[in-house]
PDB file of C-alpha atoms in Angstrom:
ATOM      1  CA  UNK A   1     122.989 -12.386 -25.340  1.00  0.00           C
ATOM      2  CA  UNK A   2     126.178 -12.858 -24.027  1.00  0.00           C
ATOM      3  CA  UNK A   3     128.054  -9.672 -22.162  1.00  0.00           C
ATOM      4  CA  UNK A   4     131.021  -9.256 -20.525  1.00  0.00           C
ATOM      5  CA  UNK A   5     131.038  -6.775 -17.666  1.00  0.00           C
ATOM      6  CA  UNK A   6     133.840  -4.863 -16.091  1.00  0.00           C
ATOM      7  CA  UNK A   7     133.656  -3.130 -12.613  1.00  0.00           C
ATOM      8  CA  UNK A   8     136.701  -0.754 -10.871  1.00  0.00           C
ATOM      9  CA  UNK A   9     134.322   2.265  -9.372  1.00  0.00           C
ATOM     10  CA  UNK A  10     134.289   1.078  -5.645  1.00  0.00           C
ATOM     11  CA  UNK A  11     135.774  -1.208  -3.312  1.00  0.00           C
ATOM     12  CA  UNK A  12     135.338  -4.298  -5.474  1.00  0.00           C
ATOM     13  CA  UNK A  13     137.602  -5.310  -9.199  1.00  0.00           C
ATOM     14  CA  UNK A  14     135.398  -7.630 -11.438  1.00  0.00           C
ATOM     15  CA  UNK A  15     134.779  -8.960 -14.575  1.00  0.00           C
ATOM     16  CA  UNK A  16     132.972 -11.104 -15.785  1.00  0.00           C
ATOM     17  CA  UNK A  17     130.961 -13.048 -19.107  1.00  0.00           C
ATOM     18  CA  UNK A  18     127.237 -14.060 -18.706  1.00  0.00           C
ATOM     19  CA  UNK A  19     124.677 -15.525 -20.519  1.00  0.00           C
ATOM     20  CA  UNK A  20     121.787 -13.248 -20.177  1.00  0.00           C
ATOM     21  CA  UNK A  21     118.252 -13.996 -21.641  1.00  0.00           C
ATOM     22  CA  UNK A  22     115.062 -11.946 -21.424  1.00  0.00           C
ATOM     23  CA  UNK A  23     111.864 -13.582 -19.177  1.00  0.00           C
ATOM     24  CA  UNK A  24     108.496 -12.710 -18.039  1.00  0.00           C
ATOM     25  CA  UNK A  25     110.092 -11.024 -14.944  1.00  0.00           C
ATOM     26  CA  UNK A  26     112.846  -9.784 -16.381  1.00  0.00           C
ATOM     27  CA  UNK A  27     116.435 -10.349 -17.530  1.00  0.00           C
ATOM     28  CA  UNK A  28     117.928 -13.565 -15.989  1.00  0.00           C
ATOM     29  CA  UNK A  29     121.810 -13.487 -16.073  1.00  0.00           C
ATOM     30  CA  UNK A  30     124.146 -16.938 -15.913  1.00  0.00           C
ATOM     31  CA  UNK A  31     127.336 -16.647 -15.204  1.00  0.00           C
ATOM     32  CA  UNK A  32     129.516 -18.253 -17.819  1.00  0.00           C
ATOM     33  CA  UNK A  33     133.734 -16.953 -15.723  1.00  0.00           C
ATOM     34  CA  UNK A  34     133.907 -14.200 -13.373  1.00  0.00           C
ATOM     35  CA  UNK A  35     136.339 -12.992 -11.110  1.00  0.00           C
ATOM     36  CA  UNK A  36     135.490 -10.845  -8.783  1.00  0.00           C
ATOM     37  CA  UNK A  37     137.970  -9.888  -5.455  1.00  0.00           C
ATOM     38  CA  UNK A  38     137.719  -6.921  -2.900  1.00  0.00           C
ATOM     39  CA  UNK A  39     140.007  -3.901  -3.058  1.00  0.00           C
ATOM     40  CA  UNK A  40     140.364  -0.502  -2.664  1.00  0.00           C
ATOM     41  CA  UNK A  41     143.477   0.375  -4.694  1.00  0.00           C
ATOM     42  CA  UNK A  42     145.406  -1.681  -7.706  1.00  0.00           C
ATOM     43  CA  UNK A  43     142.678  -2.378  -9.694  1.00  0.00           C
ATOM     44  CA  UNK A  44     144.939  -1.337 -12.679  1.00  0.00           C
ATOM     45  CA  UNK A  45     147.511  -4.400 -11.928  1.00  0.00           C
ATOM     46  CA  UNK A  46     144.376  -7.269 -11.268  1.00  0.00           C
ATOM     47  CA  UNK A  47     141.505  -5.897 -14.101  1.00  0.00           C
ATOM     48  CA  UNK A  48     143.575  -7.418 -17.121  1.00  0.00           C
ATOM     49  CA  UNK A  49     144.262 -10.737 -15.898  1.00  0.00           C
ATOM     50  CA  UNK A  50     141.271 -11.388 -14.429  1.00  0.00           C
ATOM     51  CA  UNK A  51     139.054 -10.282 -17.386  1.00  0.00           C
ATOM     52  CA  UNK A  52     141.677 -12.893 -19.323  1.00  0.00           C
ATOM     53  CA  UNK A  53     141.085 -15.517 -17.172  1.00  0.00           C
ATOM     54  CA  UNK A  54     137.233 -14.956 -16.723  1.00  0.00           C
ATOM     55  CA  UNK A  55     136.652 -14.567 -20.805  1.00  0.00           C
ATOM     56  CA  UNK A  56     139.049 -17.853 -21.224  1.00  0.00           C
ATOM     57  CA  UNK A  57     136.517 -19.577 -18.413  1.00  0.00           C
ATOM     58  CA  UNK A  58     133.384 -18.697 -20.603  1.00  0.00           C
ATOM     59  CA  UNK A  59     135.183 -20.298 -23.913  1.00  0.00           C
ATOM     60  CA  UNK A  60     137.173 -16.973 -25.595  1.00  0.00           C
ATOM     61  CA  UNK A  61     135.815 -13.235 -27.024  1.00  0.00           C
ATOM     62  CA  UNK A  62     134.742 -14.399 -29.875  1.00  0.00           C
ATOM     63  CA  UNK A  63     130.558 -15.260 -28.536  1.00  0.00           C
ATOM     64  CA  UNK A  64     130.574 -11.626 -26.647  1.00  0.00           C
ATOM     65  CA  UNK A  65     128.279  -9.745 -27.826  1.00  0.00           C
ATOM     66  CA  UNK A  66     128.898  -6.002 -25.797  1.00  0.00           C
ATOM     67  CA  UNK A  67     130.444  -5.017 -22.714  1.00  0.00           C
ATOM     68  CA  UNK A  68     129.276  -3.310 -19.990  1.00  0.00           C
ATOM     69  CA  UNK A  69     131.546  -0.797 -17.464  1.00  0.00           C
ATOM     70  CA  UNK A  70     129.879   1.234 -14.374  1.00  0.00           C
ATOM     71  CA  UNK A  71     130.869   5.107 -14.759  1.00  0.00           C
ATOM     72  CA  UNK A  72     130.353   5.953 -11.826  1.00  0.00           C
ATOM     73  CA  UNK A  73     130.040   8.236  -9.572  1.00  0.00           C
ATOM     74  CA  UNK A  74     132.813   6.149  -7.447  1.00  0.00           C
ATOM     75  CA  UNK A  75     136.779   6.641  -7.573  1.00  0.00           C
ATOM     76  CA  UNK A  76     138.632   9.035  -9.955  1.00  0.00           C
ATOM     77  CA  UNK A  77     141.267   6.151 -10.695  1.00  0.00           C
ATOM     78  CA  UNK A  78     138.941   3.594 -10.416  1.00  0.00           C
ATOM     79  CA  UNK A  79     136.359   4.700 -12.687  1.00  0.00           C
ATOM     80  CA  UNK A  80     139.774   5.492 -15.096  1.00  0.00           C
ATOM     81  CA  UNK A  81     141.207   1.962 -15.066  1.00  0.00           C
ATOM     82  CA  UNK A  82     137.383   0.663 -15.613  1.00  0.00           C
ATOM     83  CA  UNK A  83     136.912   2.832 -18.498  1.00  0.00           C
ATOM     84  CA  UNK A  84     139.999   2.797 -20.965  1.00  0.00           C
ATOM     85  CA  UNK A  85     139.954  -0.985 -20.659  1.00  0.00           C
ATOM     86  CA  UNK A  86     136.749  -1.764 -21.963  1.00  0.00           C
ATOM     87  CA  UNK A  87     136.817   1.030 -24.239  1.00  0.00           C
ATOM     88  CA  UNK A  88     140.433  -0.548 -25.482  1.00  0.00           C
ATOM     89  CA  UNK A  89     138.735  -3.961 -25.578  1.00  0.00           C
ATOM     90  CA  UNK A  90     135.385  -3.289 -27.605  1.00  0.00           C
ATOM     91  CA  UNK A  91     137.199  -0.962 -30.058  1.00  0.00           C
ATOM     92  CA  UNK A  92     139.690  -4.047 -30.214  1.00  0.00           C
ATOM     93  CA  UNK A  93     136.657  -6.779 -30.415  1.00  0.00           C
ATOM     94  CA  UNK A  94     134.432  -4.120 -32.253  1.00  0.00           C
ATOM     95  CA  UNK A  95     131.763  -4.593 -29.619  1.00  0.00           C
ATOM     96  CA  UNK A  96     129.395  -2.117 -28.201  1.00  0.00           C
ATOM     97  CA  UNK A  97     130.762  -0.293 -24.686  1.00  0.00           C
ATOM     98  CA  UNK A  98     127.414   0.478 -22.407  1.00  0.00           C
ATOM     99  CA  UNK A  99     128.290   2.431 -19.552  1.00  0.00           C
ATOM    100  CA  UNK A 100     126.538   1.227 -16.538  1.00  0.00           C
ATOM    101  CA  UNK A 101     125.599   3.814 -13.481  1.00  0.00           C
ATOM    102  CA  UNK A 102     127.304   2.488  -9.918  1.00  0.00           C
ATOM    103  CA  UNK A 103     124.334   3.402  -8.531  1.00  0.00           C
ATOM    104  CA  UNK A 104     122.106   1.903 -10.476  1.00  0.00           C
ATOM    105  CA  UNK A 105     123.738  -1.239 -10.477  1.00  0.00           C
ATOM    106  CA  UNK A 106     123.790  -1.080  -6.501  1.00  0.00           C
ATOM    107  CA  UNK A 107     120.337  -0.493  -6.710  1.00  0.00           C
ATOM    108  CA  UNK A 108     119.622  -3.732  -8.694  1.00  0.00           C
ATOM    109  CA  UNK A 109     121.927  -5.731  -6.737  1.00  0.00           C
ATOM    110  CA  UNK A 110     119.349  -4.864  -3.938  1.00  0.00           C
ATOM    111  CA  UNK A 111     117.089  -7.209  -5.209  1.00  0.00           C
ATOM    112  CA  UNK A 112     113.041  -6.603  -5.918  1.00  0.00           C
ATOM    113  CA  UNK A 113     112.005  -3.988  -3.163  1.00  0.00           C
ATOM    114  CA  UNK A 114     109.571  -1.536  -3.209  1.00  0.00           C
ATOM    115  CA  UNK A 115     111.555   1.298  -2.088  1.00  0.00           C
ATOM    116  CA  UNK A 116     115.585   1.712  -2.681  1.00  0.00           C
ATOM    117  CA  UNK A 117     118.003   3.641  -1.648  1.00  0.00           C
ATOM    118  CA  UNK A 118     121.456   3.945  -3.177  1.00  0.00           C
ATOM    119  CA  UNK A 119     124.011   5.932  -1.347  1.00  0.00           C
ATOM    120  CA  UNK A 120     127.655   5.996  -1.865  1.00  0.00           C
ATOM    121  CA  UNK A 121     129.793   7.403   1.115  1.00  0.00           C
ATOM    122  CA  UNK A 122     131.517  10.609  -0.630  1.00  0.00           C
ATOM    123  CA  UNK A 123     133.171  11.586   2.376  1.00  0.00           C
ATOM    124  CA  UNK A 124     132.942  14.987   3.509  1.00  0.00           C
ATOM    125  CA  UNK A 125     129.647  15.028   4.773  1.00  0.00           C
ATOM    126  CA  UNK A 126     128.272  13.898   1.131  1.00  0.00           C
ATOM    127  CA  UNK A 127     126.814  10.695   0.003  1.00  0.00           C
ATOM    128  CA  UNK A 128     126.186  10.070  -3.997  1.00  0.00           C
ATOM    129  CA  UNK A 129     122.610   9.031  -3.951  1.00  0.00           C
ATOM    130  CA  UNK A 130     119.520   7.606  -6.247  1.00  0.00           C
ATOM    131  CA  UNK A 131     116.134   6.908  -5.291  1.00  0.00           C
ATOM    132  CA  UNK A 132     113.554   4.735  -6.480  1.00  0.00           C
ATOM    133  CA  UNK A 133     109.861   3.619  -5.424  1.00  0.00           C
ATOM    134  CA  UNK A 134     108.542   0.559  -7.370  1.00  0.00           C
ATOM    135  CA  UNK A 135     111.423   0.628  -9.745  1.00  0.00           C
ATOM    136  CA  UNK A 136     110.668   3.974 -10.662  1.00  0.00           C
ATOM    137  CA  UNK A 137     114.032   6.351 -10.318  1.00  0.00           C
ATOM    138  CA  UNK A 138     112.586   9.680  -8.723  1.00  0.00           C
ATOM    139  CA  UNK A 139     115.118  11.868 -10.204  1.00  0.00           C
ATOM    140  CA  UNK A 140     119.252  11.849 -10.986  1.00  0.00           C
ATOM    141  CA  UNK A 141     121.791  10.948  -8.845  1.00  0.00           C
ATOM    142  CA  UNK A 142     122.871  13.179  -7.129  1.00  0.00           C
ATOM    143  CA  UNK A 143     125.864  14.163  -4.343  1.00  0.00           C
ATOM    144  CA  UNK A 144     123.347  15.258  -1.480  1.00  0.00           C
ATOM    145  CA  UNK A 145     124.279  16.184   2.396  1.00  0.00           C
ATOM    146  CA  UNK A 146     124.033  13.068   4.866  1.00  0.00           C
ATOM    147  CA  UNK A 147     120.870  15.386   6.198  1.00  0.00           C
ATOM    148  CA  UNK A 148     119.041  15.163   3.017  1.00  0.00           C
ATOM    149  CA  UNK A 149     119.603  11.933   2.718  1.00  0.00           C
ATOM    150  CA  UNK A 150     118.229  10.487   5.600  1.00  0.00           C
ATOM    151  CA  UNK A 151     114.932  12.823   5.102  1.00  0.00           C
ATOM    152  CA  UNK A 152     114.638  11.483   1.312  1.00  0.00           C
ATOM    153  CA  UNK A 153     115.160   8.113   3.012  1.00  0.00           C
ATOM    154  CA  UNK A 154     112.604   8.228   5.532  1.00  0.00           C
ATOM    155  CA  UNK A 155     109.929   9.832   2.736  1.00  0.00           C
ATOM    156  CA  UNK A 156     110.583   6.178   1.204  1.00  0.00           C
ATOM    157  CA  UNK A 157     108.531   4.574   4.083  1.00  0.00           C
ATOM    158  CA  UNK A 158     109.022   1.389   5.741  1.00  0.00           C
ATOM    159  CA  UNK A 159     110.646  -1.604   4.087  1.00  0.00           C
ATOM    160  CA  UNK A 160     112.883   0.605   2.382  1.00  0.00           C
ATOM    161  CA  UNK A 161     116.447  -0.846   1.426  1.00  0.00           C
ATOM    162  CA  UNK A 162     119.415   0.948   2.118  1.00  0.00           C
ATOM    163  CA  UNK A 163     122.513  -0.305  -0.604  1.00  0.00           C
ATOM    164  CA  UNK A 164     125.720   0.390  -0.397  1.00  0.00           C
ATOM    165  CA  UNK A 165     128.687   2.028   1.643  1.00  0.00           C
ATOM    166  CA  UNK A 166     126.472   5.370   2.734  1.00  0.00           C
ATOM    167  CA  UNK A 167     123.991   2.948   3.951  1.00  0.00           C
ATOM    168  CA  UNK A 168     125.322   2.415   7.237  1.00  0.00           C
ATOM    169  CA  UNK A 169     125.467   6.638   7.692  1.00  0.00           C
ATOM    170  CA  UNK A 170     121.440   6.699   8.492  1.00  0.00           C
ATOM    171  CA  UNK A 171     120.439   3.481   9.076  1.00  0.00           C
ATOM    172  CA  UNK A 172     120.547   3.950  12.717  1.00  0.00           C
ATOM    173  CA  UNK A 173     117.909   6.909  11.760  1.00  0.00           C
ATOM    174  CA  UNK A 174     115.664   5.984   9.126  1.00  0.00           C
ATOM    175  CA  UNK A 175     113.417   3.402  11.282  1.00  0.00           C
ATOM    176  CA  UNK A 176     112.125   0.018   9.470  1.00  0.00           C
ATOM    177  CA  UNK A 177     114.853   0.321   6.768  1.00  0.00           C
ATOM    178  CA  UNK A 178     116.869  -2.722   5.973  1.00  0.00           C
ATOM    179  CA  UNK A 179     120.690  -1.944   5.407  1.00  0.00           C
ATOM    180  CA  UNK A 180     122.783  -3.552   2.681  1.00  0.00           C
ATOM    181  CA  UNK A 181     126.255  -2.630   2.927  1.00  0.00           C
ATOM    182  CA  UNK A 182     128.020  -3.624  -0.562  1.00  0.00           C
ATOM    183  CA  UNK A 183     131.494  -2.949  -1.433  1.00  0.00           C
ATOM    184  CA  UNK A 184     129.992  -2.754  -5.106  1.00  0.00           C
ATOM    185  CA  UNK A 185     127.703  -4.121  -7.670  1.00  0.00           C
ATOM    186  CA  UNK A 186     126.901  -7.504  -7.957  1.00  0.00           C
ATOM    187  CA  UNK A 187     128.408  -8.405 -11.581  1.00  0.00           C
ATOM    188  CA  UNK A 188     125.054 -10.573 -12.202  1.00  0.00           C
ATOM    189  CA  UNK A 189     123.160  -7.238 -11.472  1.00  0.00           C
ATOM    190  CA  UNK A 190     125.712  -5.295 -13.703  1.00  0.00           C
ATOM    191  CA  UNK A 191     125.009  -8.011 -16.539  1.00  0.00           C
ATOM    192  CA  UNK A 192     121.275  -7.670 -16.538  1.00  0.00           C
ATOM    193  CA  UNK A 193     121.952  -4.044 -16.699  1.00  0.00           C
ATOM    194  CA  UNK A 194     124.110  -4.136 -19.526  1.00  0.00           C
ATOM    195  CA  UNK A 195     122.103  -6.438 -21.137  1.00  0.00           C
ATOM    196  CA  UNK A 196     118.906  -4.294 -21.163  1.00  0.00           C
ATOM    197  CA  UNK A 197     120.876  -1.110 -22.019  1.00  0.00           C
ATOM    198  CA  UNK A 198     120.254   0.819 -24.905  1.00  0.00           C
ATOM    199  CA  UNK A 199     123.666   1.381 -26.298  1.00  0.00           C
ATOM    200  CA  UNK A 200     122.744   4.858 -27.625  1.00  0.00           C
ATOM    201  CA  UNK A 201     122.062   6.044 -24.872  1.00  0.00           C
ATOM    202  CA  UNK A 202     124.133   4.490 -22.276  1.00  0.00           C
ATOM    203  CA  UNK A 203     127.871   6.213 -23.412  1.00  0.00           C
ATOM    204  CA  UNK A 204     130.805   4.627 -21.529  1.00  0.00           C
ATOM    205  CA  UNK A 205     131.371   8.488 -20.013  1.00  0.00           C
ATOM    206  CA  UNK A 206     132.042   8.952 -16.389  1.00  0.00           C
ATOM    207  CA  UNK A 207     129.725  10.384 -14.751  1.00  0.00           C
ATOM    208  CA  UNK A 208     131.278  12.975 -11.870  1.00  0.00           C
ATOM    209  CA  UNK A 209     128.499  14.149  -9.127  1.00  0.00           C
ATOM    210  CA  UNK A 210     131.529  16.831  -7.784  1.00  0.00           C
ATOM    211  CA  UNK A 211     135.207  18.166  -9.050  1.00  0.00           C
ATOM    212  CA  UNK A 212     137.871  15.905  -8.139  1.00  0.00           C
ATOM    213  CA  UNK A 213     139.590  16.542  -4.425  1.00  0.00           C
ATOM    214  CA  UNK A 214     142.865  16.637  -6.008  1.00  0.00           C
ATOM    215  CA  UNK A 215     143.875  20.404  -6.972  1.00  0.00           C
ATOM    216  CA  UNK A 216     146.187  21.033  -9.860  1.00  0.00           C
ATOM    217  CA  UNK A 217     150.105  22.373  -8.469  1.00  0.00           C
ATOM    218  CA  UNK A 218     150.209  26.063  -8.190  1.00  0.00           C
ATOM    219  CA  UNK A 219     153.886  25.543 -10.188  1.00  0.00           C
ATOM    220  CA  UNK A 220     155.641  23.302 -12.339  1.00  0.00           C
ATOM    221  CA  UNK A 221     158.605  21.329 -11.363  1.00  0.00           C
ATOM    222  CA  UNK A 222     161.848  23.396 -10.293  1.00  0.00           C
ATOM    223  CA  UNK A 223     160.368  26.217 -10.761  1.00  0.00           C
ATOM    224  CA  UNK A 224     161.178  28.197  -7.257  1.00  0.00           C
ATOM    225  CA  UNK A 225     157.923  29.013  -4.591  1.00  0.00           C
ATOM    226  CA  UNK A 226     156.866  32.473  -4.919  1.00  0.00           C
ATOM    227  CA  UNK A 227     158.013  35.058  -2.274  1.00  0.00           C
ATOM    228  CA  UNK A 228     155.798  35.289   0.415  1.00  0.00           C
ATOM    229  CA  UNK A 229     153.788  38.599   0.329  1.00  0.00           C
TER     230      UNK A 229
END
């Protein structure tokens, strides 16, 4: 199978088309072009041309066979930008959309561990989080307190692996843990992902762990401030 992925939710912009191909431990993804470049903001202006350039690397749209986008949680805009261009491009291609968890990625961009952890600094005192124990989720992700984080942490024993940006918020606490700070999902992780994805089931919808921070304007434009009571 050959996928094209497309990541904007965190502090990384890629895309990318590999050649992915079931084995006896698992999906094994190639990459075929992928472009892939740290950033926190202006994903919008780089996603286009660098899915272009990646897609013309790997020999043109017409041998992709579905595409794959994380939906978060991560940024509002990102997650926005991600989104509406691979929904624009498989309704363009008529190819399947999958819609890939960021933290589920992170989590198999950790590599084969028994125990994983992956947290996503929310800010304010909140970290998005997942568990797993021998590949196992044990429950939804979830926007948890730093607090009940670290205690779900340290119930994963030692050898656990901490992925992603809330990792470095209790590493310094959760003793024996090993500490992967990612800026996002590997695309080759993202790949096997989409690859292995049931497209039914795996809607390109964002998924939102808590209400945006932005608030909507109290009035509209010209319109004078109230009178103060």
């Amino acid at each position: 199978m050959r996928v094209l992925v497309v990541d904007t939710a965190l502090g990384l912009c890629s895309a990318g088309v590999f050649a992915v191909e079931a084995g006896a431990e698992g999906w094994a993804a190639r990459p075929l072009g992928l472009r892939s470049e740290a950033m926190s903001k202006g994903h919008q202006e780089r996603l286009a041309g660098m899915a272009r350039d990646a897609v013309a690397e790997a020999g043109g749209f017409d041998g992709i066979d579905r595409i794959g986008v994380t939906i978060g949680p991560g940024s509002f805009t990102g997650l926005r930008v991600g989104l509406a261009f691979a929904q624009g491009l498989g309704a363009a291609l008529d190819r399947p959309v999958v819609g890939i968890s960021t933290l589920d990625a992170l989590a198999a961009s950790a590599g084969p561990v028994s125990a994983t952890a992956a947290l996503i600094d929310a800010r304010r005192g909140q970290v998005y989080a997942r568990f797993w124990r021998d590949g196992v989720a044990e429950g939804p992700a979830e926007a948890l307190s730093i607090e009940a984080v670290r205690d779900r942490a340290l119930a994963l024993g030692d050898g656990a692996r901490l992925v992603g940006s809330g990792a470095a918020l209790i590493a310094d606490e959760v003793p024996g843990a090993a500490a992967l700070d990612l800026a996002g999902p590997s695309p080759e992780a993202l790949a096997r992902l989409t690859a292995a994805a049931d497209p039914a089931e795996s809607p390109p919808r964002p998924l939102y762990l808590r209400a945006p921070d932005a608030t909507p304007p109290t009035r509209l434009p010209g319109q004078p401030r109230p009178p103060a009571p």
